[in-house]
Amino acid sequence: MEAIPRPTRTRLYAGGKVVAEDFPAEEAGAKLREHPQAVLWLDLYDPDTADLQAIREEFGLHPLAVEDAVHDHQRPKLDRYPHHLFLNVYAIEMLGDRPEPAHRKAEVSAFVTDRALITVRKSPLDVATFTDRWDADAELDTSAGVGFLVYGLLDVVMDSQFAAVRILDEAMDRTEDELLDEGGAPVAARRYAFALRKELAVLRRAVAPMPDLLADLTRTGNHLVTERLAPYYRDVEDHARRATETIDHARDRINGVIEADLSEQSNALNDVTRKLAAWAAIIAVPTALTGYFGQNVPYPGYQKVSGFVVSLVLIVVTAGGLYWYLKRRGWL
């Protein structure tokens, strides 16, 4: 076997125990032959096609799968090839939700053979989360084979996605209160709502395909999911569906709240316009009357105090009457 670039980690599991760890990748085939009941985990960080060539020959990996593993930004998917499965998933880490929500995605590709799980990480990711999960559930290895490793990988990925979704859902609760507050939402709250909607849309692209991916993985006739492992895979699938439903619900809520806020702004603008029109009508009446009495033609009371009093009374009465009418209609 040709020399393989040293991976980030290697582990060999047999009977629920780690029987070998951090050995050179070129010894992987020999280790599997030495331990016929063991399963292998081999991890590579951001390899190129040349780096995967030797592994491809050793494990019979399909060239199209190798190409997908090398190139970034593949969609979440499960592809079936004659001698192995190919997975592409995204682990999510929330970096915070203020002043704007932000997350980091770690793309993980995986080749699943009868006795090996080969992971290819395309961005930084703490693989200790995988090993800790496998160590915690090591008893599953006694009868589950490589399916035990795949379950641990998917469970960690799904937990990270679900945790991110919950953080955004809680942020949605706070944003909803701010946007629906009496008097209209401040500009900062509106901007945050739009940023949150964008974040949910981006996160959904990583989460939404997971339920179908897991359902396909656990379908009848798949040797990967044993009878003992089936409940564990169903639990991961349930988390995936809950995460997707939570995102969809949060998107519907944020869209509804944004539309409600826009309607509130429109109503407030209409209210202001109505009030301005009402005040303009009130001002127009005395303006018309004073304009009439200010004409240079004789009129009743012309150049007399009584004429001034009459005009003043007319101004007050007509303007007051109009104010009372508009106030009664709720326009003021």
GROMACS .gro file of C-alpha atoms in nm:
model
  332
    1MET     CA    1   0.000   0.000   0.000
    2GLU     CA    2   0.131   0.348  -0.087
    3ALA     CA    3   0.210   0.593   0.189
    4ILE     CA    4  -0.097   0.780   0.306
    5PRO     CA    5  -0.069   1.127   0.462
    6ARG     CA    6  -0.101   1.092   0.837
    7PRO     CA    7  -0.462   1.159   0.935
    8THR     CA    8  -0.575   1.360   1.232
    9ARG     CA    9  -0.678   1.045   1.414
   10THR     CA   10  -0.705   0.669   1.372
   11ARG     CA   11  -0.882   0.423   1.598
   12LEU     CA   12  -0.957   0.053   1.588
   13TYR     CA   13  -1.257  -0.076   1.787
   14ALA     CA   14  -1.315  -0.441   1.875
   15GLY     CA   15  -1.555  -0.588   2.129
   16GLY     CA   16  -1.647  -0.247   2.265
   17LYS     CA   17  -1.286  -0.145   2.328
   18VAL     CA   18  -1.020   0.060   2.155
   19VAL     CA   19  -0.755  -0.194   2.060
   20ALA     CA   20  -0.531   0.045   1.865
   21GLU     CA   21  -0.513   0.421   1.829
   22ASP     CA   22  -0.316   0.687   1.639
   23PHE     CA   23  -0.134   0.432   1.424
   24PRO     CA   24  -0.012   0.531   1.074
   25ALA     CA   25  -0.288   0.526   0.816
   26GLU     CA   26  -0.089   0.300   0.586
   27GLU     CA   27  -0.125   0.029   0.853
   28ALA     CA   28  -0.506   0.047   0.846
   29GLY     CA   29  -0.549  -0.251   0.614
   30ALA     CA   30  -0.309  -0.464   0.814
   31LYS     CA   31  -0.482  -0.375   1.140
   32LEU     CA   32  -0.819  -0.480   1.002
   33ARG     CA   33  -0.675  -0.811   0.883
   34GLU     CA   34  -0.510  -0.863   1.219
   35HIS     CA   35  -0.840  -0.806   1.400
   36PRO     CA   36  -1.114  -0.968   1.186
   37GLN     CA   37  -1.394  -0.845   1.415
   38ALA     CA   38  -1.268  -0.489   1.449
   39VAL     CA   39  -1.391  -0.170   1.281
   40LEU     CA   40  -1.178   0.127   1.184
   41TRP     CA   41  -1.215   0.501   1.212
   42LEU     CA   42  -0.976   0.700   0.996
   43ASP     CA   43  -0.990   1.079   0.989
   44LEU     CA   44  -0.838   1.324   0.739
   45TYR     CA   45  -0.840   1.701   0.752
   46ASP     CA   46  -0.890   1.888   0.422
   47PRO     CA   47  -0.709   1.640   0.192
   48ASP     CA   48  -0.676   1.677  -0.184
   49THR     CA   49  -0.734   1.412  -0.450
   50ALA     CA   50  -0.375   1.292  -0.434
   51ASP     CA   51  -0.400   1.247  -0.057
   52LEU     CA   52  -0.705   1.025  -0.098
   53GLN     CA   53  -0.565   0.819  -0.384
   54ALA     CA   54  -0.402   0.553  -0.166
   55ILE     CA   55  -0.708   0.529   0.058
   56ARG     CA   56  -0.927   0.499  -0.249
   57GLU     CA   57  -0.726   0.198  -0.369
   58GLU     CA   58  -0.715   0.032  -0.028
   59PHE     CA   59  -1.088   0.059   0.046
   60GLY     CA   60  -1.231   0.059  -0.308
   61LEU     CA   61  -1.377   0.410  -0.292
   62HIS     CA   62  -1.568   0.538  -0.591
   63PRO     CA   63  -1.396   0.825  -0.777
   64LEU     CA   64  -1.713   1.037  -0.776
   65ALA     CA   65  -1.736   1.004  -0.398
   66VAL     CA   66  -1.371   1.099  -0.365
   67GLU     CA   67  -1.433   1.405  -0.582
   68ASP     CA   68  -1.724   1.511  -0.359
   69ALA     CA   69  -1.512   1.461  -0.048
   70VAL     CA   70  -1.240   1.691  -0.183
   71HIS     CA   71  -1.464   1.977  -0.297
   72ASP     CA   72  -1.624   2.203  -0.038
   73HIS     CA   73  -1.988   2.310   0.000
   74GLN     CA   74  -2.154   1.985  -0.102
   75ARG     CA   75  -2.519   1.953  -0.008
   76PRO     CA   76  -2.614   1.720   0.279
   77LYS     CA   77  -2.671   1.384   0.115
   78LEU     CA   78  -2.638   1.006   0.123
   79ASP     CA   79  -2.505   0.837  -0.191
   80ARG     CA   80  -2.487   0.461  -0.239
   81TYR     CA   81  -2.200   0.305  -0.432
   82PRO     CA   82  -2.126  -0.064  -0.499
   83HIS     CA   83  -1.876  -0.105  -0.214
   84HIS     CA   84  -1.957   0.177   0.025
   85LEU     CA   85  -2.185   0.464   0.126
   86PHE     CA   86  -2.095   0.831   0.105
   87LEU     CA   87  -2.230   1.084   0.354
   88ASN     CA   88  -2.200   1.460   0.359
   89VAL     CA   89  -2.328   1.647   0.665
   90TYR     CA   90  -2.269   1.972   0.854
   91ALA     CA   91  -2.197   2.019   1.224
   92ILE     CA   92  -2.314   2.360   1.349
   93GLU     CA   93  -2.169   2.583   1.618
   94MET     CA   94  -2.346   2.903   1.720
   95LEU     CA   95  -2.105   3.191   1.773
   96GLY     CA   96  -2.366   3.406   1.946
   97ASP     CA   97  -2.695   3.579   1.879
   98ARG     CA   98  -2.603   3.941   1.959
   99PRO     CA   99  -2.562   4.195   1.808
  100GLU     CA  100  -2.653   3.966   1.516
  101PRO     CA  101  -2.693   3.587   1.507
  102ALA     CA  102  -2.392   3.406   1.362
  103HIS     CA  103  -2.287   3.044   1.329
  104ARG     CA  104  -2.000   2.835   1.197
  105LYS     CA  105  -2.054   2.524   0.986
  106ALA     CA  106  -1.809   2.235   0.975
  107GLU     CA  107  -1.855   2.019   0.667
  108VAL     CA  108  -1.789   1.649   0.720
  109SER     CA  109  -1.778   1.390   0.443
  110ALA     CA  110  -1.769   1.022   0.530
  111PHE     CA  111  -1.704   0.697   0.346
  112VAL     CA  112  -1.880   0.402   0.509
  113THR     CA  113  -1.749   0.058   0.416
  114ASP     CA  114  -1.827  -0.277   0.577
  115ARG     CA  115  -1.556  -0.230   0.838
  116ALA     CA  116  -1.440   0.128   0.818
  117LEU     CA  117  -1.564   0.482   0.870
  118ILE     CA  118  -1.340   0.731   0.689
  119THR     CA  119  -1.419   1.093   0.774
  120VAL     CA  120  -1.296   1.392   0.576
  121ARG     CA  121  -1.324   1.725   0.756
  122LYS     CA  122  -1.321   2.029   0.528
  123SER     CA  123  -1.314   2.287   0.806
  124PRO     CA  124  -1.193   2.293   1.169
  125LEU     CA  125  -1.389   2.064   1.399
  126ASP     CA  126  -1.308   1.914   1.738
  127VAL     CA  127  -1.311   1.539   1.672
  128ALA     CA  128  -1.302   1.477   2.047
  129THR     CA  129  -1.680   1.514   2.037
  130PHE     CA  130  -1.693   1.203   1.818
  131THR     CA  131  -1.453   0.997   2.026
  132ASP     CA  132  -1.627   1.096   2.348
  133ARG     CA  133  -1.961   0.981   2.208
  134TRP     CA  134  -1.813   0.652   2.087
  135ASP     CA  135  -1.646   0.594   2.424
  136ALA     CA  136  -1.974   0.663   2.604
  137ASP     CA  137  -2.161   0.410   2.386
  138ALA     CA  138  -1.878   0.163   2.334
  139GLU     CA  139  -2.095  -0.134   2.435
  140LEU     CA  140  -2.289  -0.090   2.111
  141ASP     CA  141  -1.978  -0.191   1.918
  142THR     CA  142  -2.000  -0.550   2.035
  143SER     CA  143  -2.272  -0.630   1.781
  144ALA     CA  144  -2.322  -0.320   1.569
  145GLY     CA  145  -1.995  -0.304   1.375
  146VAL     CA  146  -1.927   0.011   1.175
  147GLY     CA  147  -2.289   0.118   1.223
  148PHE     CA  148  -2.192   0.206   1.580
  149LEU     CA  149  -1.937   0.458   1.449
  150VAL     CA  150  -2.180   0.608   1.198
  151TYR     CA  151  -2.445   0.644   1.467
  152GLY     CA  152  -2.201   0.832   1.695
  153LEU     CA  153  -2.100   1.064   1.410
  154LEU     CA  154  -2.459   1.146   1.311
  155ASP     CA  155  -2.571   1.184   1.671
  156VAL     CA  156  -2.301   1.444   1.741
  157VAL     CA  157  -2.379   1.629   1.419
  158MET     CA  158  -2.752   1.628   1.490
  159ASP     CA  159  -2.700   1.742   1.849
  160SER     CA  160  -2.498   2.039   1.725
  161GLN     CA  161  -2.769   2.131   1.474
  162PHE     CA  162  -3.048   2.096   1.728
  163ALA     CA  163  -2.860   2.310   1.982
  164ALA     CA  164  -2.815   2.583   1.720
  165VAL     CA  165  -3.182   2.568   1.627
  166ARG     CA  166  -3.286   2.603   1.992
  167ILE     CA  167  -3.066   2.911   2.037
  168LEU     CA  168  -3.225   3.077   1.735
  169ASP     CA  169  -3.572   2.977   1.850
  170GLU     CA  170  -3.510   3.143   2.188
  171ALA     CA  171  -3.377   3.451   2.008
  172MET     CA  172  -3.699   3.447   1.808
  173ASP     CA  173  -3.903   3.468   2.131
  174ARG     CA  174  -3.717   3.782   2.243
  175THR     CA  175  -3.740   3.940   1.898
  176GLU     CA  176  -4.111   3.871   1.879
  177ASP     CA  177  -4.168   4.059   2.205
  178GLU     CA  178  -3.963   4.356   2.081
  179LEU     CA  179  -4.135   4.377   1.744
  180LEU     CA  180  -4.485   4.349   1.888
  181ASP     CA  181  -4.424   4.601   2.164
  182GLU     CA  182  -4.674   4.887   2.179
  183GLY     CA  183  -4.567   5.192   1.985
  184GLY     CA  184  -4.382   5.010   1.709
  185ALA     CA  185  -4.046   4.836   1.707
  186PRO     CA  186  -3.717   5.028   1.711
  187VAL     CA  187  -3.497   5.017   1.403
  188ALA     CA  188  -3.241   4.792   1.576
  189ALA     CA  189  -3.510   4.532   1.649
  190ARG     CA  190  -3.624   4.532   1.287
  191ARG     CA  191  -3.268   4.488   1.162
  192TYR     CA  192  -3.214   4.202   1.403
  193ALA     CA  193  -3.535   4.036   1.286
  194PHE     CA  194  -3.420   4.045   0.924
  195ALA     CA  195  -3.077   3.909   1.025
  196LEU     CA  196  -3.247   3.631   1.221
  197ARG     CA  197  -3.464   3.538   0.923
  198LYS     CA  198  -3.154   3.519   0.704
  199GLU     CA  199  -2.974   3.304   0.962
  200LEU     CA  200  -3.267   3.064   0.980
  201ALA     CA  201  -3.271   3.030   0.601
  202VAL     CA  202  -2.899   2.949   0.591
  203LEU     CA  203  -2.927   2.701   0.877
  204ARG     CA  204  -3.223   2.529   0.716
  205ARG     CA  205  -3.012   2.431   0.415
  206ALA     CA  206  -2.796   2.220   0.646
  207VAL     CA  207  -3.075   2.079   0.863
  208ALA     CA  208  -3.373   2.019   0.631
  209PRO     CA  209  -3.219   1.728   0.431
  210MET     CA  210  -3.125   1.535   0.747
  211PRO     CA  211  -3.460   1.359   0.816
  212ASP     CA  212  -3.472   1.210   0.465
  213LEU     CA  213  -3.102   1.124   0.482
  214LEU     CA  214  -3.149   0.934   0.807
  215ALA     CA  215  -3.469   0.767   0.685
  216ASP     CA  216  -3.284   0.644   0.377
  217LEU     CA  217  -2.996   0.525   0.594
  218THR     CA  218  -3.222   0.319   0.820
  219ARG     CA  219  -3.447   0.172   0.554
  220THR     CA  220  -3.511  -0.201   0.552
  221GLY     CA  221  -3.232  -0.413   0.408
  222ASN     CA  222  -2.948  -0.185   0.508
  223HIS     CA  223  -2.679  -0.395   0.678
  224LEU     CA  224  -2.544  -0.085   0.852
  225VAL     CA  225  -2.833  -0.048   1.098
  226THR     CA  226  -2.869  -0.363   1.303
  227GLU     CA  227  -3.176  -0.448   1.508
  228ARG     CA  228  -2.998  -0.326   1.822
  229LEU     CA  229  -2.898   0.003   1.661
  230ALA     CA  230  -3.233   0.078   1.497
  231PRO     CA  231  -3.384   0.258   1.801
  232TYR     CA  232  -3.075   0.479   1.827
  233TYR     CA  233  -3.095   0.578   1.462
  234ARG     CA  234  -3.467   0.647   1.499
  235ASP     CA  235  -3.386   0.875   1.792
  236VAL     CA  236  -3.141   1.072   1.577
  237GLU     CA  237  -3.400   1.089   1.298
  238ASP     CA  238  -3.657   1.220   1.547
  239HIS     CA  239  -3.414   1.496   1.652
  240ALA     CA  240  -3.363   1.583   1.286
  241ARG     CA  241  -3.737   1.614   1.224
  242ARG     CA  242  -3.785   1.823   1.538
  243ALA     CA  243  -3.501   2.053   1.435
  244THR     CA  244  -3.649   2.098   1.087
  245GLU     CA  245  -3.997   2.162   1.228
  246THR     CA  246  -3.856   2.414   1.477
  247ILE     CA  247  -3.677   2.603   1.198
  248ASP     CA  248  -3.988   2.608   0.979
  249HIS     CA  249  -4.201   2.722   1.271
  250ALA     CA  250  -3.949   2.994   1.362
  251ARG     CA  251  -3.938   3.114   1.000
  252ASP     CA  252  -4.317   3.132   0.987
  253ARG     CA  253  -4.319   3.325   1.315
  254ILE     CA  254  -4.051   3.574   1.210
  255ASN     CA  255  -4.221   3.630   0.874
  256GLY     CA  256  -4.553   3.684   1.046
  257VAL     CA  257  -4.406   3.921   1.304
  258ILE     CA  258  -4.221   4.122   1.038
  259GLU     CA  259  -4.542   4.150   0.835
  260ALA     CA  260  -4.733   4.253   1.148
  261ASP     CA  261  -4.471   4.518   1.224
  262LEU     CA  262  -4.490   4.648   0.867
  263SER     CA  263  -4.870   4.663   0.897
  264GLU     CA  264  -4.834   4.849   1.225
  265GLN     CA  265  -4.600   5.098   1.059
  266SER     CA  266  -4.849   5.144   0.775
  267ASN     CA  267  -5.133   5.194   1.022
  268ALA     CA  268  -4.929   5.448   1.217
  269LEU     CA  269  -4.849   5.634   0.895
  270ASN     CA  270  -5.216   5.638   0.799
  271ASP     CA  271  -5.305   5.764   1.144
  272VAL     CA  272  -5.051   6.046   1.117
  273THR     CA  273  -5.174   6.134   0.768
  274ARG     CA  274  -5.534   6.141   0.889
  275LYS     CA  275  -5.446   6.368   1.178
  276LEU     CA  276  -5.252   6.604   0.953
  277ALA     CA  277  -5.548   6.619   0.714
  278ALA     CA  278  -5.784   6.691   1.004
  279TRP     CA  279  -5.566   6.972   1.136
  280ALA     CA  280  -5.535   7.111   0.784
  281ALA     CA  281  -5.915   7.119   0.758
  282ILE     CA  282  -5.940   7.301   1.093
  283ILE     CA  283  -5.683   7.558   0.986
  284ALA     CA  284  -5.842   7.600   0.643
  285VAL     CA  285  -6.173   7.724   0.786
  286PRO     CA  286  -6.040   8.029   0.975
  287THR     CA  287  -5.804   8.095   0.687
  288ALA     CA  288  -6.098   8.112   0.447
  289LEU     CA  289  -6.302   8.330   0.681
  290THR     CA  290  -6.021   8.573   0.754
  291GLY     CA  291  -5.945   8.584   0.386
  292TYR     CA  292  -6.306   8.673   0.313
  293PHE     CA  293  -6.330   8.941   0.577
  294GLY     CA  294  -5.994   9.075   0.475
  295GLN     CA  295  -6.112   9.162   0.125
  296ASN     CA  296  -6.120   9.533   0.041
  297VAL     CA  297  -6.499   9.549  -0.001
  298PRO     CA  298  -6.764   9.659   0.246
  299TYR     CA  299  -6.929   9.383   0.451
  300PRO     CA  300  -7.155   9.377   0.755
  301GLY     CA  301  -6.952   9.527   1.040
  302TYR     CA  302  -6.689   9.672   0.807
  303GLN     CA  303  -6.449   9.898   0.998
  304LYS     CA  304  -6.648   9.835   1.318
  305VAL     CA  305  -6.564   9.652   1.639
  306SER     CA  306  -6.879   9.447   1.599
  307GLY     CA  307  -6.751   9.315   1.266
  308PHE     CA  308  -6.428   9.197   1.429
  309VAL     CA  309  -6.621   9.027   1.708
  310VAL     CA  310  -6.851   8.851   1.461
  311SER     CA  311  -6.560   8.723   1.256
  312LEU     CA  312  -6.376   8.602   1.567
  313VAL     CA  313  -6.687   8.421   1.693
  314LEU     CA  314  -6.736   8.256   1.355
  315ILE     CA  315  -6.374   8.138   1.353
  316VAL     CA  316  -6.395   7.989   1.701
  317VAL     CA  317  -6.735   7.826   1.650
  318THR     CA  318  -6.666   7.673   1.309
  319ALA     CA  319  -6.314   7.556   1.399
  320GLY     CA  320  -6.435   7.418   1.732
  321GLY     CA  321  -6.728   7.244   1.569
  322LEU     CA  322  -6.500   7.082   1.312
  323TYR     CA  323  -6.257   6.974   1.584
  324TRP     CA  324  -6.542   6.815   1.782
  325TYR     CA  325  -6.668   6.633   1.473
  326LEU     CA  326  -6.325   6.497   1.380
  327LYS     CA  327  -6.251   6.402   1.739
  328ARG     CA  328  -6.580   6.213   1.757
  329ARG     CA  329  -6.486   6.022   1.439
  330GLY     CA  330  -6.155   5.924   1.595
  331TRP     CA  331  -5.947   6.114   1.345
  332LEU     CA  332  -5.776   6.320   1.613
   0.00000   0.00000   0.00000
